[in-house]
Amino acid sequence: AQRVTQPEKLLSVFKGAPVELKCNYSYSGSPELFWYVQYSRQRLQLLLRHISRESIKGFTADLNKGETSFHLKKPFAQEEDSAMYYCALCSGAGSYQLTFGKGTKLSVIP
Amino acid sequence: GAVVSQHPSRVICKSGTSVKIECRSLDFQATTMFWYRQFPKQSLMLMATSNEGSKATYEQGVEKDKFLINHASLTLSTLTVTSAHPEDSSFYICSARVGSSGYEQFFGPGTRLTVL
């Protein structure tokens, strides 16, 4: 069975400080991993995916298969980054279902 | 980007009644749609996967007779909560996958169901 673990329910950082949101996964195959973000009163939206290896809004995430991690990082947090962040895994085994972590609420203190 | 809408955004109903929630892909064809349930301050829990023209696949523990899903077209899936009870009160979210390629899902804004 696949599982996504986000150990932190809440993460508070000061504006300008580095941010790292942790995500670990459990899956026997080769997963597709995503970070989704939900700003206040808005719908869930894709932030980035590991296969594209892109940086969105200054965020990056590297898939570490050895540590089964996909941590989300940003060198300098901004107030507008405050939101709920969900790590998600897709097994890619034909169903395209996403398994979500429990989410981490990021609060950037001005 | 691909847009998914849900209707209604909020519904309050009496216990024992049925409620239908619509999920539409506005500018693309969605071969597969997904229905999630989100409890307060918790993550999204996948309820079922809906494929156009076929029966939905329900996750373990989700009553298919309770939560009826219909995916009659490539742009519309509906979730009907039958004989709703207060414990069915929740935030229901749908998502859609674009066509037959890619793993990305586009999410609707959600529907807040309150059963009195």
CSV table of C-alpha atoms in Angstrom, one decimal:
chain,number,residue,atom,x,y,z
A,1,ALA,CA,0.0,0.0,0.0
A,2,GLN,CA,1.2,3.5,-0.7
A,3,ARG,CA,1.5,6.1,2.0
A,4,VAL,CA,2.5,9.8,2.2
A,5,THR,CA,3.7,11.2,5.5
A,6,GLN,CA,3.9,14.9,6.3
A,7,PRO,CA,5.3,15.0,9.8
A,8,GLU,CA,4.5,18.6,10.6
A,9,LYS,CA,0.9,19.9,10.9
A,10,LEU,CA,2.1,23.5,11.3
A,11,LEU,CA,5.2,25.2,10.3
A,12,SER,CA,5.8,28.9,11.2
A,13,VAL,CA,8.7,30.8,9.8
A,14,PHE,CA,9.7,34.5,9.6
A,15,LYS,CA,9.6,36.3,6.3
A,16,GLY,CA,12.8,35.9,4.5
A,17,ALA,CA,13.8,32.7,6.3
A,18,PRO,CA,14.3,29.4,4.5
A,19,VAL,CA,11.4,27.0,4.4
A,20,GLU,CA,11.4,23.2,4.2
A,21,LEU,CA,8.2,21.2,4.2
A,22,LYS,CA,8.9,17.6,4.7
A,23,CYS,CA,7.3,14.7,2.8
A,24,ASN,CA,8.2,11.0,3.0
A,25,TYR,CA,6.5,8.3,1.0
A,26,SER,CA,6.1,4.6,1.0
A,27,TYR,CA,5.7,2.8,-2.3
A,28,SER,CA,7.3,-0.2,-3.8
A,29,GLY,CA,7.4,1.0,-7.4
A,30,SER,CA,8.4,4.3,-9.1
A,31,PRO,CA,6.0,6.9,-8.0
A,32,GLU,CA,5.0,10.3,-9.4
A,33,LEU,CA,5.2,12.9,-6.7
A,34,PHE,CA,3.4,16.2,-6.5
A,35,TRP,CA,3.1,19.2,-4.2
A,36,TYR,CA,-0.4,20.8,-4.1
A,37,VAL,CA,-1.1,24.1,-2.3
A,38,GLN,CA,-4.4,25.5,-1.0
A,39,TYR,CA,-4.4,29.2,-0.2
A,40,SER,CA,-7.1,30.6,2.1
A,41,ARG,CA,-10.6,30.2,0.6
A,42,GLN,CA,-9.2,28.8,-2.6
A,43,ARG,CA,-9.2,25.5,-4.3
A,44,LEU,CA,-6.4,23.0,-4.3
A,45,GLN,CA,-3.9,23.6,-7.0
A,46,LEU,CA,-0.8,22.0,-8.3
A,47,LEU,CA,2.4,23.7,-7.2
A,48,LEU,CA,4.9,21.4,-8.8
A,49,ARG,CA,5.7,17.8,-9.8
A,50,HIS,CA,8.9,16.0,-9.5
A,51,ILE,CA,9.1,14.9,-13.2
A,52,SER,CA,9.2,18.5,-14.4
A,53,ARG,CA,12.1,19.5,-12.1
A,54,GLU,CA,10.9,23.1,-12.2
A,55,SER,CA,10.8,25.9,-9.7
A,56,ILE,CA,7.4,27.5,-9.1
A,57,LYS,CA,7.1,30.6,-7.0
A,58,GLY,CA,10.6,30.0,-5.8
A,59,PHE,CA,9.8,26.5,-4.5
A,60,THR,CA,11.7,23.4,-5.5
A,61,ALA,CA,11.4,19.8,-4.5
A,62,ASP,CA,13.8,17.0,-5.3
A,63,LEU,CA,12.9,13.3,-5.2
A,64,ASN,CA,15.3,11.3,-3.1
A,65,LYS,CA,14.5,7.7,-3.8
A,66,GLY,CA,17.1,6.5,-1.3
A,67,GLU,CA,15.4,8.4,1.5
A,68,THR,CA,12.0,8.1,-0.1
A,69,SER,CA,11.5,11.8,0.4
A,70,PHE,CA,10.2,14.7,-1.6
A,71,HIS,CA,10.7,17.7,0.6
A,72,LEU,CA,9.6,21.2,-0.6
A,73,LYS,CA,12.0,24.0,-0.2
A,74,LYS,CA,12.2,27.7,-0.6
A,75,PRO,CA,15.2,29.8,0.3
A,76,PHE,CA,13.3,32.9,1.4
A,77,ALA,CA,9.7,32.7,2.6
A,78,GLN,CA,7.2,35.4,1.6
A,79,GLU,CA,4.0,36.3,3.4
A,80,GLU,CA,2.0,35.2,0.4
A,81,ASP,CA,3.4,31.7,0.8
A,82,SER,CA,1.2,31.1,3.9
A,83,ALA,CA,-1.1,28.3,2.9
A,84,MET,CA,-1.8,24.5,3.3
A,85,TYR,CA,0.6,22.4,1.5
A,86,TYR,CA,-0.1,18.8,0.5
A,87,CYS,CA,2.3,16.2,-0.7
A,88,ALA,CA,0.7,13.6,-3.0
A,89,LEU,CA,1.8,10.4,-4.7
A,90,CYS,CA,0.5,8.8,-7.8
A,91,SER,CA,1.3,5.2,-8.4
A,92,GLY,CA,0.8,5.5,-12.1
A,93,ALA,CA,-0.5,2.0,-12.2
A,94,GLY,CA,-3.3,2.9,-14.5
A,95,SER,CA,-5.7,4.4,-12.0
A,96,TYR,CA,-4.0,7.7,-11.7
A,97,GLN,CA,-5.3,8.0,-8.1
A,98,LEU,CA,-3.5,10.4,-5.8
A,99,THR,CA,-2.7,9.6,-2.3
A,100,PHE,CA,-2.4,12.7,-0.2
A,101,GLY,CA,-0.4,13.4,3.0
A,102,LYS,CA,-2.2,15.1,5.8
A,103,GLY,CA,-0.9,18.5,4.9
A,104,THR,CA,1.3,21.1,6.5
A,105,LYS,CA,0.0,24.6,7.3
A,106,LEU,CA,2.7,27.1,6.5
A,107,SER,CA,2.5,30.4,8.3
A,108,VAL,CA,4.9,33.1,7.3
A,109,ILE,CA,5.3,35.7,10.1
A,110,PRO,CA,5.9,39.2,8.8
B,1,GLY,CA,-5.4,26.2,-17.3
B,2,ALA,CA,-8.1,23.5,-17.0
B,3,VAL,CA,-11.1,24.6,-14.9
B,4,VAL,CA,-13.3,22.4,-12.8
B,5,SER,CA,-16.5,23.7,-11.3
B,6,GLN,CA,-18.8,22.3,-8.6
B,7,HIS,CA,-22.4,23.0,-7.9
B,8,PRO,CA,-23.7,23.8,-5.4
B,9,SER,CA,-20.9,25.4,-3.3
B,10,ARG,CA,-22.9,25.0,-0.2
B,11,VAL,CA,-25.9,23.0,0.7
B,12,ILE,CA,-27.9,22.4,3.9
B,13,CYS,CA,-30.4,19.6,4.0
B,14,LYS,CA,-32.6,17.7,6.4
B,15,SER,CA,-31.7,14.2,7.6
B,16,GLY,CA,-33.1,11.5,5.3
B,17,THR,CA,-33.1,13.6,2.1
B,18,SER,CA,-30.8,13.1,-0.9
B,19,VAL,CA,-28.4,15.7,-2.2
B,20,LYS,CA,-26.8,15.8,-5.6
B,21,ILE,CA,-23.4,17.5,-6.2
B,22,GLU,CA,-22.3,18.2,-9.8
B,23,CYS,CA,-18.7,18.4,-11.0
B,24,ARG,CA,-18.0,19.8,-14.4
B,25,SER,CA,-14.8,20.2,-16.5
B,26,LEU,CA,-15.4,23.5,-18.2
B,27,ASP,CA,-12.8,23.7,-20.9
B,28,PHE,CA,-11.6,20.1,-21.3
B,29,GLN,CA,-12.7,16.6,-21.5
B,30,ALA,CA,-12.2,14.6,-18.4
B,31,THR,CA,-12.0,10.9,-18.9
B,32,THR,CA,-11.5,10.3,-15.2
B,33,MET,CA,-12.9,12.3,-12.3
B,34,PHE,CA,-12.3,11.7,-8.6
B,35,TRP,CA,-14.4,12.4,-5.6
B,36,TYR,CA,-12.8,13.2,-2.3
B,37,ARG,CA,-14.1,14.0,1.2
B,38,GLN,CA,-12.3,16.3,3.5
B,39,PHE,CA,-13.0,16.5,7.2
B,40,PRO,CA,-12.1,19.7,9.1
B,41,LYS,CA,-8.4,20.2,9.4
B,42,GLN,CA,-7.7,16.9,7.8
B,43,SER,CA,-6.4,15.7,4.4
B,44,LEU,CA,-8.4,14.7,1.4
B,45,MET,CA,-9.7,11.1,1.5
B,46,LEU,CA,-10.4,9.6,-1.9
B,47,MET,CA,-13.9,8.2,-2.1
B,48,ALA,CA,-14.2,6.9,-5.6
B,49,THR,CA,-12.8,7.1,-9.1
B,50,SER,CA,-15.3,7.9,-11.8
B,51,ASN,CA,-14.7,6.9,-15.4
B,52,GLU,CA,-16.9,8.2,-18.2
B,53,GLY,CA,-19.4,5.5,-19.3
B,54,SER,CA,-18.6,3.0,-16.7
B,55,LYS,CA,-19.3,2.2,-13.1
B,56,ALA,CA,-17.3,4.1,-10.5
B,57,THR,CA,-14.6,2.4,-8.5
B,58,TYR,CA,-15.1,2.9,-4.8
B,59,GLU,CA,-12.4,2.9,-2.1
B,60,GLN,CA,-12.6,0.5,0.7
B,61,GLY,CA,-15.1,1.6,3.4
B,62,VAL,CA,-17.1,3.8,1.1
B,63,GLU,CA,-20.7,2.7,0.7
B,64,LYS,CA,-21.6,2.7,-3.0
B,65,ASP,CA,-25.3,2.6,-2.3
B,66,LYS,CA,-24.9,5.6,-0.1
B,67,PHE,CA,-22.7,7.7,-2.4
B,68,LEU,CA,-24.0,7.3,-5.9
B,69,ILE,CA,-21.7,8.4,-8.6
B,70,ASN,CA,-22.6,9.0,-12.2
B,71,HIS,CA,-20.2,10.0,-15.0
B,72,ALA,CA,-22.6,10.3,-18.0
B,73,SER,CA,-20.4,12.5,-20.1
B,74,LEU,CA,-16.8,13.6,-20.5
B,75,THR,CA,-17.5,16.9,-18.8
B,76,LEU,CA,-19.9,15.9,-16.0
B,77,SER,CA,-19.8,13.7,-13.0
B,78,THR,CA,-22.4,13.7,-10.2
B,79,LEU,CA,-22.2,12.5,-6.6
B,80,THR,CA,-25.5,11.9,-4.9
B,81,VAL,CA,-25.5,11.4,-1.1
B,82,THR,CA,-28.6,9.3,-0.5
B,83,SER,CA,-30.6,9.4,2.8
B,84,ALA,CA,-28.1,11.9,4.2
B,85,HIS,CA,-27.4,11.9,7.9
B,86,PRO,CA,-25.5,14.4,10.1
B,87,GLU,CA,-22.4,12.2,9.9
B,88,ASP,CA,-22.3,12.8,6.2
B,89,SER,CA,-21.7,16.5,6.8
B,90,SER,CA,-18.4,17.3,5.2
B,91,PHE,CA,-16.5,19.1,2.4
B,92,TYR,CA,-16.8,17.2,-0.8
B,93,ILE,CA,-14.2,17.9,-3.5
B,94,CYS,CA,-14.0,16.6,-7.1
B,95,SER,CA,-11.1,16.6,-9.4
B,96,ALA,CA,-10.6,15.7,-13.1
B,97,ARG,CA,-7.8,14.4,-15.1
B,98,VAL,CA,-7.2,15.8,-18.5
B,99,GLY,CA,-7.9,13.5,-21.3
B,100,SER,CA,-5.9,10.3,-21.5
B,101,SER,CA,-2.5,11.6,-20.6
B,102,GLY,CA,-0.8,13.0,-17.6
B,103,TYR,CA,-1.1,12.5,-13.9
B,104,GLU,CA,-2.1,16.0,-13.0
B,105,GLN,CA,-5.6,16.5,-11.5
B,106,PHE,CA,-7.5,19.7,-11.5
B,107,PHE,CA,-9.6,20.4,-8.5
B,108,GLY,CA,-13.0,21.9,-8.1
B,109,PRO,CA,-13.7,24.4,-5.3
B,110,GLY,CA,-15.6,21.9,-3.2
B,111,THR,CA,-19.1,21.6,-1.8
B,112,ARG,CA,-19.9,22.1,1.9
B,113,LEU,CA,-22.7,19.7,2.9
B,114,THR,CA,-24.4,20.2,6.2
B,115,VAL,CA,-27.1,17.7,7.2
B,116,LEU,CA,-29.3,18.8,10.0
